[in-house]
Amino acid sequence: MEHIYLTAAFWLGLGVLSAIIAYHIKLSIASVEIIIGIAAAFAASSFLNKDVFSENSDWIKFLAGSGSIFLTFLAGAELDKHSIKEKFKESAAMGAASFFVSFVLIFIFSFYVLKWSYQASIITASSLSSTSIAIIYSIMTEKGLNKTSLGKGILGACFVNGFLTLSSLSLFFQKTDYKTLVFLFFSLFTLFIFPYLTSHLTNVYGNRTAAIRSKWVSFFLFSYGALALWAKTEPVLAAYIAGVALGEFAGNNSQWIRRMRTLTVGFFTSFYFLRVGIMCSIDVFYSSLGIIILFFIVRFIGKYAGLYPVSGLFMKVKKERFFYSMLLTTGLTFDTIAAVFGYSHSIIDKTQYSVLIAVIILAAIIPGFIANKYAPARAAHEQLKEEYQE
């Protein structure tokens, strides 16, 4: 038993180190955790027992999987459904543009140029066509844009892009049978009944029973995830649906959602993102550097070529169009989920997985840095808004 405690302490120690480094170099903690995971795995393979992390043990897989489920749930819950409705055309157009153009280009490059298998190319296209709501949300809150018209459109586009990414995994790799119908029926139940039940439990027991909201949501997510696995689909898609369904409730219970975010980011996601890095092969980064760079270029071109022209339909200011397009070019959370899905189901091998993670890290750092540098301040945005009205 002491081995489990020691292993958990080791993982969380790496999480603490990642948080400190992320603070000083101004990168997202998730990106740093992946990099720290890669470095730690390399050090362990060179100087220690390669199994020191126990990354393939059931309990580590459970904690890492819980991290992806809770993180995806929060991504859905952070979205404002009223904002999506208000900016529906813009969100749908920008979200689709940020996904489909890059999906096609990346698939062509991996399937026809690199001669990867069809399924591996689909996983690659799905993984590298996503965008990072975590990076986007942090930049917008820092700049005060999350409550503006511009910010609402970006968050709505994130929802569309994330839904397309997770749906592509189910579309291409889901075997449809009666289990699928059961899962779809339960998903409809989630959309309509889950928010009501959560509100009812909160109203009756919220101020009397310790943390019943967190216990209830955790129970529901694990149950929903089990049903998704039974139906041979991805539990993260189920968690995303549940989060979107509970978005209004989360908005009215800001203190509770902050506690859920603390639990998720402070504990679960360290296991998830560190494991993403630990599973990589650092040797691939040297031997496949050219492929990594080419993938990043193809991804960047696909994203930007799809986004910038479409952004002109909804905004006139070039700085905002550039910021909007660059922000949706970032990648991290759903990208890694798709890559891990492909690797864990033996659709891609360790070399291909490592290439994808390297590209995802570049996509998290470079476009995010550029977008953060050119982000319009809230005051500037409000001035632009007044100019539109005039």
mmCIF file of C-alpha atoms in Angstrom:
data_model
loop_
_atom_site.group_PDB
_atom_site.id
_atom_site.type_symbol
_atom_site.label_atom_id
_atom_site.label_comp_id
_atom_site.label_asym_id
_atom_site.label_seq_id
_atom_site.Cartn_x
_atom_site.Cartn_y
_atom_site.Cartn_z
ATOM 1 C CA MET A 1 0.000 0.000 0.000
ATOM 2 C CA GLU A 2 2.866 2.380 0.742
ATOM 3 C CA HIS A 3 3.942 2.063 -2.907
ATOM 4 C CA ILE A 4 0.612 3.553 -4.053
ATOM 5 C CA TYR A 5 0.933 6.477 -1.647
ATOM 6 C CA LEU A 6 4.516 7.083 -2.710
ATOM 7 C CA THR A 7 3.586 6.942 -6.411
ATOM 8 C CA ALA A 8 0.677 9.351 -5.895
ATOM 9 C CA ALA A 9 2.970 11.737 -3.995
ATOM 10 C CA PHE A 10 5.489 11.548 -6.856
ATOM 11 C CA TRP A 11 2.837 12.403 -9.473
ATOM 12 C CA LEU A 12 1.431 15.288 -7.451
ATOM 13 C CA GLY A 13 4.967 16.527 -6.753
ATOM 14 C CA LEU A 14 5.453 16.773 -10.521
ATOM 15 C CA GLY A 15 2.139 18.631 -10.629
ATOM 16 C CA VAL A 16 3.388 21.162 -8.075
ATOM 17 C CA LEU A 17 6.623 21.603 -10.024
ATOM 18 C CA SER A 18 4.611 22.155 -13.210
ATOM 19 C CA ALA A 19 2.476 24.830 -11.530
ATOM 20 C CA ILE A 20 5.569 26.714 -10.336
ATOM 21 C CA ILE A 21 7.235 26.582 -13.756
ATOM 22 C CA ALA A 22 3.996 27.576 -15.534
ATOM 23 C CA TYR A 23 3.699 30.635 -13.291
ATOM 24 C CA HIS A 24 7.221 31.855 -14.067
ATOM 25 C CA ILE A 25 7.269 31.220 -17.821
ATOM 26 C CA LYS A 26 3.638 32.320 -18.364
ATOM 27 C CA LEU A 27 2.419 29.140 -20.078
ATOM 28 C CA SER A 28 -0.726 27.139 -19.399
ATOM 29 C CA ILE A 29 -0.168 24.614 -16.639
ATOM 30 C CA ALA A 30 -1.543 21.824 -18.833
ATOM 31 C CA SER A 31 1.159 22.430 -21.461
ATOM 32 C CA VAL A 32 3.861 22.447 -18.799
ATOM 33 C CA GLU A 33 2.527 19.245 -17.210
ATOM 34 C CA ILE A 34 2.775 17.455 -20.556
ATOM 35 C CA ILE A 35 6.342 18.695 -21.030
ATOM 36 C CA ILE A 36 7.282 17.744 -17.463
ATOM 37 C CA GLY A 37 5.749 14.307 -18.058
ATOM 38 C CA ILE A 38 7.904 13.847 -21.169
ATOM 39 C CA ALA A 39 11.052 14.973 -19.342
ATOM 40 C CA ALA A 40 10.314 12.794 -16.302
ATOM 41 C CA ALA A 41 9.708 9.733 -18.480
ATOM 42 C CA PHE A 42 12.997 10.324 -20.273
ATOM 43 C CA ALA A 43 14.871 10.709 -16.974
ATOM 44 C CA ALA A 44 13.235 7.589 -15.548
ATOM 45 C CA SER A 45 14.066 5.492 -18.610
ATOM 46 C CA SER A 46 17.664 6.707 -18.529
ATOM 47 C CA PHE A 47 18.447 6.505 -14.819
ATOM 48 C CA LEU A 48 15.621 4.698 -12.994
ATOM 49 C CA ASN A 49 13.173 1.850 -13.377
ATOM 50 C CA LYS A 50 11.043 2.586 -16.428
ATOM 51 C CA ASP A 51 7.925 1.460 -14.511
ATOM 52 C CA VAL A 52 8.469 3.940 -11.671
ATOM 53 C CA PHE A 53 5.381 5.955 -12.735
ATOM 54 C CA SER A 54 2.966 2.980 -12.857
ATOM 55 C CA GLU A 55 1.227 4.892 -15.671
ATOM 56 C CA ASN A 56 -0.508 1.757 -16.942
ATOM 57 C CA SER A 57 -1.833 0.641 -13.560
ATOM 58 C CA ASP A 58 -5.609 0.669 -13.216
ATOM 59 C CA TRP A 59 -5.726 3.302 -10.491
ATOM 60 C CA ILE A 60 -3.554 5.746 -12.443
ATOM 61 C CA LYS A 61 -5.689 5.168 -15.538
ATOM 62 C CA PHE A 62 -8.786 5.819 -13.431
ATOM 63 C CA LEU A 63 -7.458 9.101 -12.033
ATOM 64 C CA ALA A 64 -6.228 10.236 -15.452
ATOM 65 C CA GLY A 65 -9.531 9.246 -17.067
ATOM 66 C CA SER A 66 -11.411 11.099 -14.336
ATOM 67 C CA GLY A 67 -9.309 14.150 -15.144
ATOM 68 C CA SER A 68 -10.369 14.089 -18.805
ATOM 69 C CA ILE A 69 -14.042 13.540 -17.862
ATOM 70 C CA PHE A 70 -14.212 16.320 -15.266
ATOM 71 C CA LEU A 71 -12.198 18.709 -17.439
ATOM 72 C CA THR A 72 -14.516 18.125 -20.391
ATOM 73 C CA PHE A 73 -17.547 18.559 -18.140
ATOM 74 C CA LEU A 74 -16.214 21.928 -16.960
ATOM 75 C CA ALA A 75 -15.523 22.954 -20.570
ATOM 76 C CA GLY A 76 -19.201 22.404 -21.323
ATOM 77 C CA ALA A 77 -20.434 23.952 -18.070
ATOM 78 C CA GLU A 78 -18.348 27.109 -18.589
ATOM 79 C CA LEU A 79 -20.267 27.864 -21.775
ATOM 80 C CA ASP A 80 -23.172 30.258 -21.664
ATOM 81 C CA LYS A 81 -26.070 28.798 -23.660
ATOM 82 C CA HIS A 82 -27.637 32.239 -23.998
ATOM 83 C CA SER A 83 -24.427 33.487 -25.609
ATOM 84 C CA ILE A 84 -24.481 30.572 -28.044
ATOM 85 C CA LYS A 85 -28.062 31.376 -29.008
ATOM 86 C CA GLU A 86 -27.281 35.069 -29.272
ATOM 87 C CA LYS A 87 -24.268 34.460 -31.529
ATOM 88 C CA PHE A 88 -25.507 31.247 -33.138
ATOM 89 C CA LYS A 89 -24.652 32.029 -36.775
ATOM 90 C CA GLU A 90 -21.207 33.371 -35.908
ATOM 91 C CA SER A 91 -20.415 30.512 -33.530
ATOM 92 C CA ALA A 92 -21.583 27.846 -35.969
ATOM 93 C CA ALA A 93 -19.694 29.346 -38.919
ATOM 94 C CA MET A 94 -16.449 30.005 -37.052
ATOM 95 C CA GLY A 95 -16.524 26.717 -35.152
ATOM 96 C CA ALA A 96 -17.118 24.723 -38.327
ATOM 97 C CA ALA A 97 -14.466 26.684 -40.253
ATOM 98 C CA SER A 98 -11.900 26.068 -37.518
ATOM 99 C CA PHE A 99 -12.542 22.323 -37.722
ATOM 100 C CA PHE A 100 -13.328 21.202 -41.270
ATOM 101 C CA VAL A 101 -10.632 22.953 -43.342
ATOM 102 C CA SER A 102 -7.818 21.766 -41.087
ATOM 103 C CA PHE A 103 -9.424 18.304 -40.821
ATOM 104 C CA VAL A 104 -9.339 17.845 -44.596
ATOM 105 C CA LEU A 105 -5.799 19.196 -45.043
ATOM 106 C CA ILE A 106 -4.366 17.154 -42.177
ATOM 107 C CA PHE A 107 -6.086 13.983 -43.373
ATOM 108 C CA ILE A 108 -4.698 14.481 -46.897
ATOM 109 C CA PHE A 109 -1.210 15.098 -45.540
ATOM 110 C CA SER A 110 -1.155 12.102 -43.191
ATOM 111 C CA PHE A 111 -2.952 9.635 -45.516
ATOM 112 C CA TYR A 112 -1.589 10.541 -48.951
ATOM 113 C CA VAL A 113 1.807 12.091 -48.117
ATOM 114 C CA LEU A 114 2.914 10.171 -45.033
ATOM 115 C CA LYS A 115 1.027 6.996 -46.040
ATOM 116 C CA TRP A 116 -0.442 6.511 -42.570
ATOM 117 C CA SER A 117 -3.423 4.165 -42.345
ATOM 118 C CA TYR A 118 -6.943 5.472 -42.922
ATOM 119 C CA GLN A 119 -7.957 5.171 -39.273
ATOM 120 C CA ALA A 120 -4.704 6.686 -38.040
ATOM 121 C CA SER A 121 -5.214 9.597 -40.430
ATOM 122 C CA ILE A 122 -8.744 10.144 -39.128
ATOM 123 C CA ILE A 123 -7.503 10.204 -35.532
ATOM 124 C CA THR A 124 -4.735 12.604 -36.553
ATOM 125 C CA ALA A 125 -7.165 14.910 -38.358
ATOM 126 C CA SER A 126 -9.604 14.869 -35.424
ATOM 127 C CA SER A 127 -6.877 15.507 -32.882
ATOM 128 C CA LEU A 128 -5.196 18.366 -34.724
ATOM 129 C CA SER A 129 -8.429 20.094 -35.793
ATOM 130 C CA SER A 130 -9.595 20.893 -32.284
ATOM 131 C CA THR A 131 -9.064 24.091 -30.343
ATOM 132 C CA SER A 132 -8.244 24.788 -26.701
ATOM 133 C CA ILE A 133 -11.074 26.202 -24.623
ATOM 134 C CA ALA A 134 -8.775 26.220 -21.569
ATOM 135 C CA ILE A 135 -6.235 28.546 -23.227
ATOM 136 C CA ILE A 136 -8.933 30.646 -24.863
ATOM 137 C CA TYR A 137 -10.896 31.093 -21.637
ATOM 138 C CA SER A 138 -7.794 32.054 -19.638
ATOM 139 C CA ILE A 139 -6.722 34.676 -22.209
ATOM 140 C CA MET A 140 -10.193 36.198 -22.441
ATOM 141 C CA THR A 141 -10.702 36.412 -18.667
ATOM 142 C CA GLU A 142 -7.248 37.956 -18.273
ATOM 143 C CA LYS A 143 -8.065 40.585 -20.934
ATOM 144 C CA GLY A 144 -11.623 41.136 -19.695
ATOM 145 C CA LEU A 145 -13.209 39.920 -22.943
ATOM 146 C CA ASN A 146 -15.244 36.962 -21.695
ATOM 147 C CA LYS A 147 -18.381 39.053 -21.097
ATOM 148 C CA THR A 148 -18.117 41.084 -24.312
ATOM 149 C CA SER A 149 -19.800 40.365 -27.633
ATOM 150 C CA LEU A 150 -16.458 39.288 -29.082
ATOM 151 C CA GLY A 151 -15.833 36.886 -26.209
ATOM 152 C CA LYS A 152 -19.289 35.330 -26.439
ATOM 153 C CA GLY A 153 -18.776 34.606 -30.119
ATOM 154 C CA ILE A 154 -15.398 32.978 -29.437
ATOM 155 C CA LEU A 155 -16.769 30.778 -26.640
ATOM 156 C CA GLY A 156 -19.648 29.729 -28.866
ATOM 157 C CA ALA A 157 -17.217 28.808 -31.642
ATOM 158 C CA CYS A 158 -15.236 26.765 -29.094
ATOM 159 C CA PHE A 159 -18.369 24.797 -28.248
ATOM 160 C CA VAL A 160 -19.067 24.009 -31.904
ATOM 161 C CA ASN A 161 -15.442 23.021 -32.547
ATOM 162 C CA GLY A 162 -15.253 20.837 -29.446
ATOM 163 C CA PHE A 163 -18.527 19.125 -30.276
ATOM 164 C CA LEU A 164 -17.333 18.400 -33.813
ATOM 165 C CA THR A 165 -14.035 16.995 -32.510
ATOM 166 C CA LEU A 166 -15.660 14.618 -30.030
ATOM 167 C CA SER A 167 -18.444 13.704 -32.463
ATOM 168 C CA SER A 168 -15.903 12.775 -35.139
ATOM 169 C CA LEU A 169 -14.491 10.116 -32.815
ATOM 170 C CA SER A 170 -17.939 8.620 -32.336
ATOM 171 C CA LEU A 171 -18.864 8.973 -36.017
ATOM 172 C CA PHE A 172 -15.811 7.170 -37.384
ATOM 173 C CA PHE A 173 -15.169 4.668 -34.610
ATOM 174 C CA GLN A 174 -18.606 3.997 -33.095
ATOM 175 C CA LYS A 175 -20.225 0.645 -33.865
ATOM 176 C CA THR A 176 -23.950 1.356 -33.980
ATOM 177 C CA ASP A 177 -26.245 -1.156 -32.261
ATOM 178 C CA TYR A 178 -28.934 -1.185 -29.590
ATOM 179 C CA LYS A 179 -26.392 0.059 -27.057
ATOM 180 C CA THR A 180 -25.973 3.208 -29.113
ATOM 181 C CA LEU A 181 -29.735 3.812 -29.002
ATOM 182 C CA VAL A 182 -29.734 3.399 -25.223
ATOM 183 C CA PHE A 183 -26.881 5.885 -24.938
ATOM 184 C CA LEU A 184 -28.641 8.405 -27.202
ATOM 185 C CA PHE A 185 -31.852 8.066 -25.219
ATOM 186 C CA PHE A 186 -29.975 8.656 -21.973
ATOM 187 C CA SER A 187 -28.252 11.673 -23.552
ATOM 188 C CA LEU A 188 -31.647 13.196 -24.300
ATOM 189 C CA PHE A 189 -32.594 12.496 -20.696
ATOM 190 C CA THR A 190 -29.474 14.369 -19.648
ATOM 191 C CA LEU A 191 -30.296 17.437 -21.689
ATOM 192 C CA PHE A 192 -33.786 17.815 -20.245
ATOM 193 C CA ILE A 193 -33.870 16.148 -16.805
ATOM 194 C CA PHE A 194 -30.346 16.455 -15.380
ATOM 195 C CA PRO A 195 -30.477 20.263 -14.841
ATOM 196 C CA TYR A 196 -33.883 19.980 -13.151
ATOM 197 C CA LEU A 197 -32.762 17.201 -10.795
ATOM 198 C CA THR A 198 -29.573 19.083 -9.932
ATOM 199 C CA SER A 199 -31.504 22.264 -9.142
ATOM 200 C CA HIS A 200 -34.048 20.329 -7.082
ATOM 201 C CA LEU A 201 -31.375 18.602 -4.986
ATOM 202 C CA THR A 202 -29.645 21.933 -4.453
ATOM 203 C CA ASN A 203 -32.821 23.717 -3.383
ATOM 204 C CA VAL A 204 -33.811 20.978 -0.928
ATOM 205 C CA TYR A 205 -30.458 19.782 0.398
ATOM 206 C CA GLY A 206 -27.849 22.264 -0.836
ATOM 207 C CA ASN A 207 -27.522 24.199 2.424
ATOM 208 C CA ARG A 208 -28.074 21.207 4.708
ATOM 209 C CA THR A 209 -25.928 18.372 3.390
ATOM 210 C CA ALA A 210 -22.188 18.718 2.820
ATOM 211 C CA ALA A 211 -21.207 19.113 -0.841
ATOM 212 C CA ILE A 212 -24.255 17.267 -2.199
ATOM 213 C CA ARG A 213 -23.943 19.059 -5.564
ATOM 214 C CA SER A 214 -20.397 17.839 -6.088
ATOM 215 C CA LYS A 215 -21.312 14.320 -4.966
ATOM 216 C CA TRP A 216 -24.377 14.236 -7.219
ATOM 217 C CA VAL A 217 -22.547 15.547 -10.289
ATOM 218 C CA SER A 218 -19.614 13.182 -9.693
ATOM 219 C CA PHE A 219 -22.023 10.250 -9.335
ATOM 220 C CA PHE A 220 -23.760 11.250 -12.542
ATOM 221 C CA LEU A 221 -20.541 11.719 -14.530
ATOM 222 C CA PHE A 222 -19.112 8.350 -13.508
ATOM 223 C CA SER A 223 -22.440 6.629 -14.210
ATOM 224 C CA TYR A 224 -22.757 8.379 -17.551
ATOM 225 C CA GLY A 225 -19.140 7.504 -18.364
ATOM 226 C CA ALA A 226 -19.760 3.840 -17.560
ATOM 227 C CA LEU A 227 -22.781 3.843 -19.869
ATOM 228 C CA ALA A 228 -20.723 5.478 -22.624
ATOM 229 C CA LEU A 229 -18.002 2.819 -22.341
ATOM 230 C CA TRP A 230 -20.677 0.106 -22.362
ATOM 231 C CA ALA A 231 -22.040 1.634 -25.571
ATOM 232 C CA LYS A 232 -18.470 1.700 -26.947
ATOM 233 C CA THR A 233 -18.345 5.474 -27.255
ATOM 234 C CA GLU A 234 -16.168 8.067 -25.566
ATOM 235 C CA PRO A 235 -17.098 9.087 -21.983
ATOM 236 C CA VAL A 236 -15.712 12.580 -22.623
ATOM 237 C CA LEU A 237 -18.494 13.216 -25.160
ATOM 238 C CA ALA A 238 -21.020 12.216 -22.514
ATOM 239 C CA ALA A 239 -19.334 14.518 -19.995
ATOM 240 C CA TYR A 240 -19.378 17.398 -22.487
ATOM 241 C CA ILE A 241 -23.108 16.950 -23.095
ATOM 242 C CA ALA A 242 -23.732 16.861 -19.339
ATOM 243 C CA GLY A 243 -21.669 20.025 -18.863
ATOM 244 C CA VAL A 244 -23.521 21.935 -21.565
ATOM 245 C CA ALA A 245 -26.844 20.795 -20.081
ATOM 246 C CA LEU A 246 -25.785 22.133 -16.683
ATOM 247 C CA GLY A 247 -24.357 25.393 -18.019
ATOM 248 C CA GLU A 248 -27.148 27.633 -16.717
ATOM 249 C CA PHE A 249 -27.043 26.007 -13.285
ATOM 250 C CA ALA A 250 -23.255 26.450 -13.172
ATOM 251 C CA GLY A 251 -23.638 30.115 -14.059
ATOM 252 C CA ASN A 252 -26.022 30.606 -11.130
ATOM 253 C CA ASN A 253 -23.747 28.716 -8.721
ATOM 254 C CA SER A 254 -20.372 30.320 -9.342
ATOM 255 C CA GLN A 255 -18.924 29.311 -5.963
ATOM 256 C CA TRP A 256 -19.762 25.655 -6.572
ATOM 257 C CA ILE A 257 -18.258 25.646 -10.077
ATOM 258 C CA ARG A 258 -15.071 27.217 -8.673
ATOM 259 C CA ARG A 259 -14.842 24.357 -6.174
ATOM 260 C CA MET A 260 -15.324 21.815 -8.953
ATOM 261 C CA ARG A 261 -12.612 23.547 -10.961
ATOM 262 C CA THR A 262 -10.284 23.453 -7.952
ATOM 263 C CA LEU A 263 -10.877 19.715 -7.482
ATOM 264 C CA THR A 264 -10.374 19.050 -11.199
ATOM 265 C CA VAL A 265 -7.330 21.214 -11.897
ATOM 266 C CA GLY A 266 -5.798 20.767 -8.456
ATOM 267 C CA PHE A 267 -5.950 16.978 -8.470
ATOM 268 C CA PHE A 268 -7.371 15.024 -11.399
ATOM 269 C CA THR A 269 -5.906 16.835 -14.397
ATOM 270 C CA SER A 270 -2.338 16.542 -13.099
ATOM 271 C CA PHE A 271 -2.609 12.788 -13.539
ATOM 272 C CA TYR A 272 -4.188 13.209 -16.979
ATOM 273 C CA PHE A 273 -1.740 15.685 -18.537
ATOM 274 C CA LEU A 274 1.349 14.166 -16.904
ATOM 275 C CA ARG A 275 0.307 10.757 -18.233
ATOM 276 C CA VAL A 276 -0.142 12.274 -21.701
ATOM 277 C CA GLY A 277 3.514 13.289 -21.584
ATOM 278 C CA ILE A 278 4.825 10.160 -19.875
ATOM 279 C CA MET A 279 3.384 7.954 -22.631
ATOM 280 C CA CYS A 280 5.439 9.812 -25.268
ATOM 281 C CA SER A 281 8.740 8.651 -26.696
ATOM 282 C CA ILE A 282 11.260 11.480 -26.551
ATOM 283 C CA ASP A 283 13.417 9.808 -29.228
ATOM 284 C CA VAL A 284 10.602 10.470 -31.719
ATOM 285 C CA PHE A 285 10.988 14.213 -31.216
ATOM 286 C CA TYR A 286 14.455 14.018 -32.739
ATOM 287 C CA SER A 287 13.850 11.411 -35.425
ATOM 288 C CA SER A 288 10.534 12.935 -36.572
ATOM 289 C CA LEU A 289 11.264 16.637 -36.091
ATOM 290 C CA GLY A 290 10.630 17.406 -39.767
ATOM 291 C CA ILE A 291 7.239 15.661 -39.693
ATOM 292 C CA ILE A 292 6.287 17.486 -36.490
ATOM 293 C CA ILE A 293 7.089 20.871 -38.048
ATOM 294 C CA LEU A 294 5.225 20.006 -41.259
ATOM 295 C CA PHE A 295 2.169 18.869 -39.291
ATOM 296 C CA PHE A 296 2.196 22.125 -37.332
ATOM 297 C CA ILE A 297 2.439 24.168 -40.539
ATOM 298 C CA VAL A 298 -0.390 22.226 -42.217
ATOM 299 C CA ARG A 299 -2.521 22.592 -39.091
ATOM 300 C CA PHE A 300 -1.796 26.316 -38.821
ATOM 301 C CA ILE A 301 -2.563 26.939 -42.492
ATOM 302 C CA GLY A 302 -5.768 24.897 -42.323
ATOM 303 C CA LYS A 303 -6.989 26.687 -39.221
ATOM 304 C CA TYR A 304 -6.111 30.199 -40.302
ATOM 305 C CA ALA A 305 -7.209 29.742 -43.925
ATOM 306 C CA GLY A 306 -10.589 28.535 -42.730
ATOM 307 C CA LEU A 307 -11.083 31.113 -39.996
ATOM 308 C CA TYR A 308 -9.838 34.469 -41.276
ATOM 309 C CA PRO A 309 -12.049 34.734 -44.394
ATOM 310 C CA VAL A 310 -15.155 33.626 -42.455
ATOM 311 C CA SER A 311 -14.415 36.091 -39.643
ATOM 312 C CA GLY A 312 -14.838 38.907 -42.161
ATOM 313 C CA LEU A 313 -18.555 38.083 -42.349
ATOM 314 C CA PHE A 314 -19.035 39.024 -38.687
ATOM 315 C CA MET A 315 -16.486 41.734 -37.884
ATOM 316 C CA LYS A 316 -14.815 44.581 -39.721
ATOM 317 C CA VAL A 317 -11.809 45.403 -37.554
ATOM 318 C CA LYS A 318 -8.727 43.554 -38.810
ATOM 319 C CA LYS A 319 -7.142 43.319 -35.350
ATOM 320 C CA GLU A 320 -10.207 41.537 -33.980
ATOM 321 C CA ARG A 321 -10.356 39.217 -36.990
ATOM 322 C CA PHE A 322 -6.689 38.331 -36.516
ATOM 323 C CA PHE A 323 -7.116 37.823 -32.760
ATOM 324 C CA TYR A 324 -10.258 35.718 -33.236
ATOM 325 C CA SER A 325 -8.616 33.524 -35.872
ATOM 326 C CA MET A 326 -5.338 33.109 -33.987
ATOM 327 C CA LEU A 327 -7.103 32.250 -30.737
ATOM 328 C CA LEU A 328 -9.094 29.456 -32.383
ATOM 329 C CA THR A 329 -5.848 28.119 -33.861
ATOM 330 C CA THR A 330 -4.662 27.086 -30.390
ATOM 331 C CA GLY A 331 -4.999 23.494 -29.256
ATOM 332 C CA LEU A 332 -4.617 21.385 -26.145
ATOM 333 C CA THR A 333 -7.429 19.650 -24.260
ATOM 334 C CA PHE A 334 -9.635 17.936 -26.835
ATOM 335 C CA ASP A 335 -6.577 17.438 -29.045
ATOM 336 C CA THR A 336 -4.891 15.303 -26.386
ATOM 337 C CA ILE A 337 -8.147 13.445 -25.660
ATOM 338 C CA ALA A 338 -8.415 12.389 -29.318
ATOM 339 C CA ALA A 339 -4.719 11.404 -29.422
ATOM 340 C CA VAL A 340 -4.998 9.345 -26.216
ATOM 341 C CA PHE A 341 -8.145 7.702 -27.599
ATOM 342 C CA GLY A 342 -6.275 6.637 -30.730
ATOM 343 C CA TYR A 343 -3.264 5.359 -28.798
ATOM 344 C CA SER A 344 -5.261 3.501 -26.126
ATOM 345 C CA HIS A 345 -7.335 1.772 -28.842
ATOM 346 C CA SER A 346 -4.188 0.850 -30.859
ATOM 347 C CA ILE A 347 -5.299 2.961 -33.822
ATOM 348 C CA ILE A 348 -2.015 4.870 -33.764
ATOM 349 C CA ASP A 349 1.336 3.604 -32.480
ATOM 350 C CA LYS A 350 3.646 5.247 -29.963
ATOM 351 C CA THR A 351 5.617 7.064 -32.654
ATOM 352 C CA GLN A 352 2.497 8.580 -34.221
ATOM 353 C CA TYR A 353 1.114 9.427 -30.780
ATOM 354 C CA SER A 354 4.341 11.186 -29.798
ATOM 355 C CA VAL A 355 4.302 13.193 -33.033
ATOM 356 C CA LEU A 356 0.737 14.350 -32.341
ATOM 357 C CA ILE A 357 1.537 15.381 -28.764
ATOM 358 C CA ALA A 358 4.547 17.391 -29.972
ATOM 359 C CA VAL A 359 2.371 19.211 -32.516
ATOM 360 C CA ILE A 360 -0.288 19.846 -29.864
ATOM 361 C CA ILE A 361 2.298 21.396 -27.535
ATOM 362 C CA LEU A 362 3.430 23.723 -30.337
ATOM 363 C CA ALA A 363 -0.219 24.581 -31.062
ATOM 364 C CA ALA A 364 -0.768 25.417 -27.397
ATOM 365 C CA ILE A 365 2.278 27.668 -27.150
ATOM 366 C CA ILE A 366 2.815 29.542 -30.435
ATOM 367 C CA PRO A 367 -0.709 30.655 -31.510
ATOM 368 C CA GLY A 368 -1.611 31.281 -27.862
ATOM 369 C CA PHE A 369 1.390 33.565 -27.418
ATOM 370 C CA ILE A 370 0.554 35.501 -30.587
ATOM 371 C CA ALA A 371 -3.136 35.788 -29.673
ATOM 372 C CA ASN A 372 -2.308 36.970 -26.157
ATOM 373 C CA LYS A 373 0.047 39.618 -27.552
ATOM 374 C CA TYR A 374 -2.526 41.011 -29.989
ATOM 375 C CA ALA A 375 -5.612 40.653 -27.775
ATOM 376 C CA PRO A 376 -7.698 43.831 -27.685
ATOM 377 C CA ALA A 377 -8.176 45.191 -24.180
ATOM 378 C CA ARG A 378 -11.726 45.450 -22.864
ATOM 379 C CA ALA A 379 -11.687 49.249 -23.062
ATOM 380 C CA ALA A 380 -10.489 49.104 -26.648
ATOM 381 C CA HIS A 381 -13.154 46.588 -27.484
ATOM 382 C CA GLU A 382 -15.920 48.709 -25.974
ATOM 383 C CA GLN A 383 -14.678 51.652 -28.033
ATOM 384 C CA LEU A 384 -14.797 49.533 -31.175
ATOM 385 C CA LYS A 385 -18.292 48.423 -30.205
ATOM 386 C CA GLU A 386 -19.417 52.046 -29.966
ATOM 387 C CA GLU A 387 -17.900 52.733 -33.393
ATOM 388 C CA TYR A 388 -19.952 49.859 -34.825
ATOM 389 C CA GLN A 389 -23.125 51.336 -33.346
ATOM 390 C CA GLU A 390 -22.357 54.742 -34.855
#
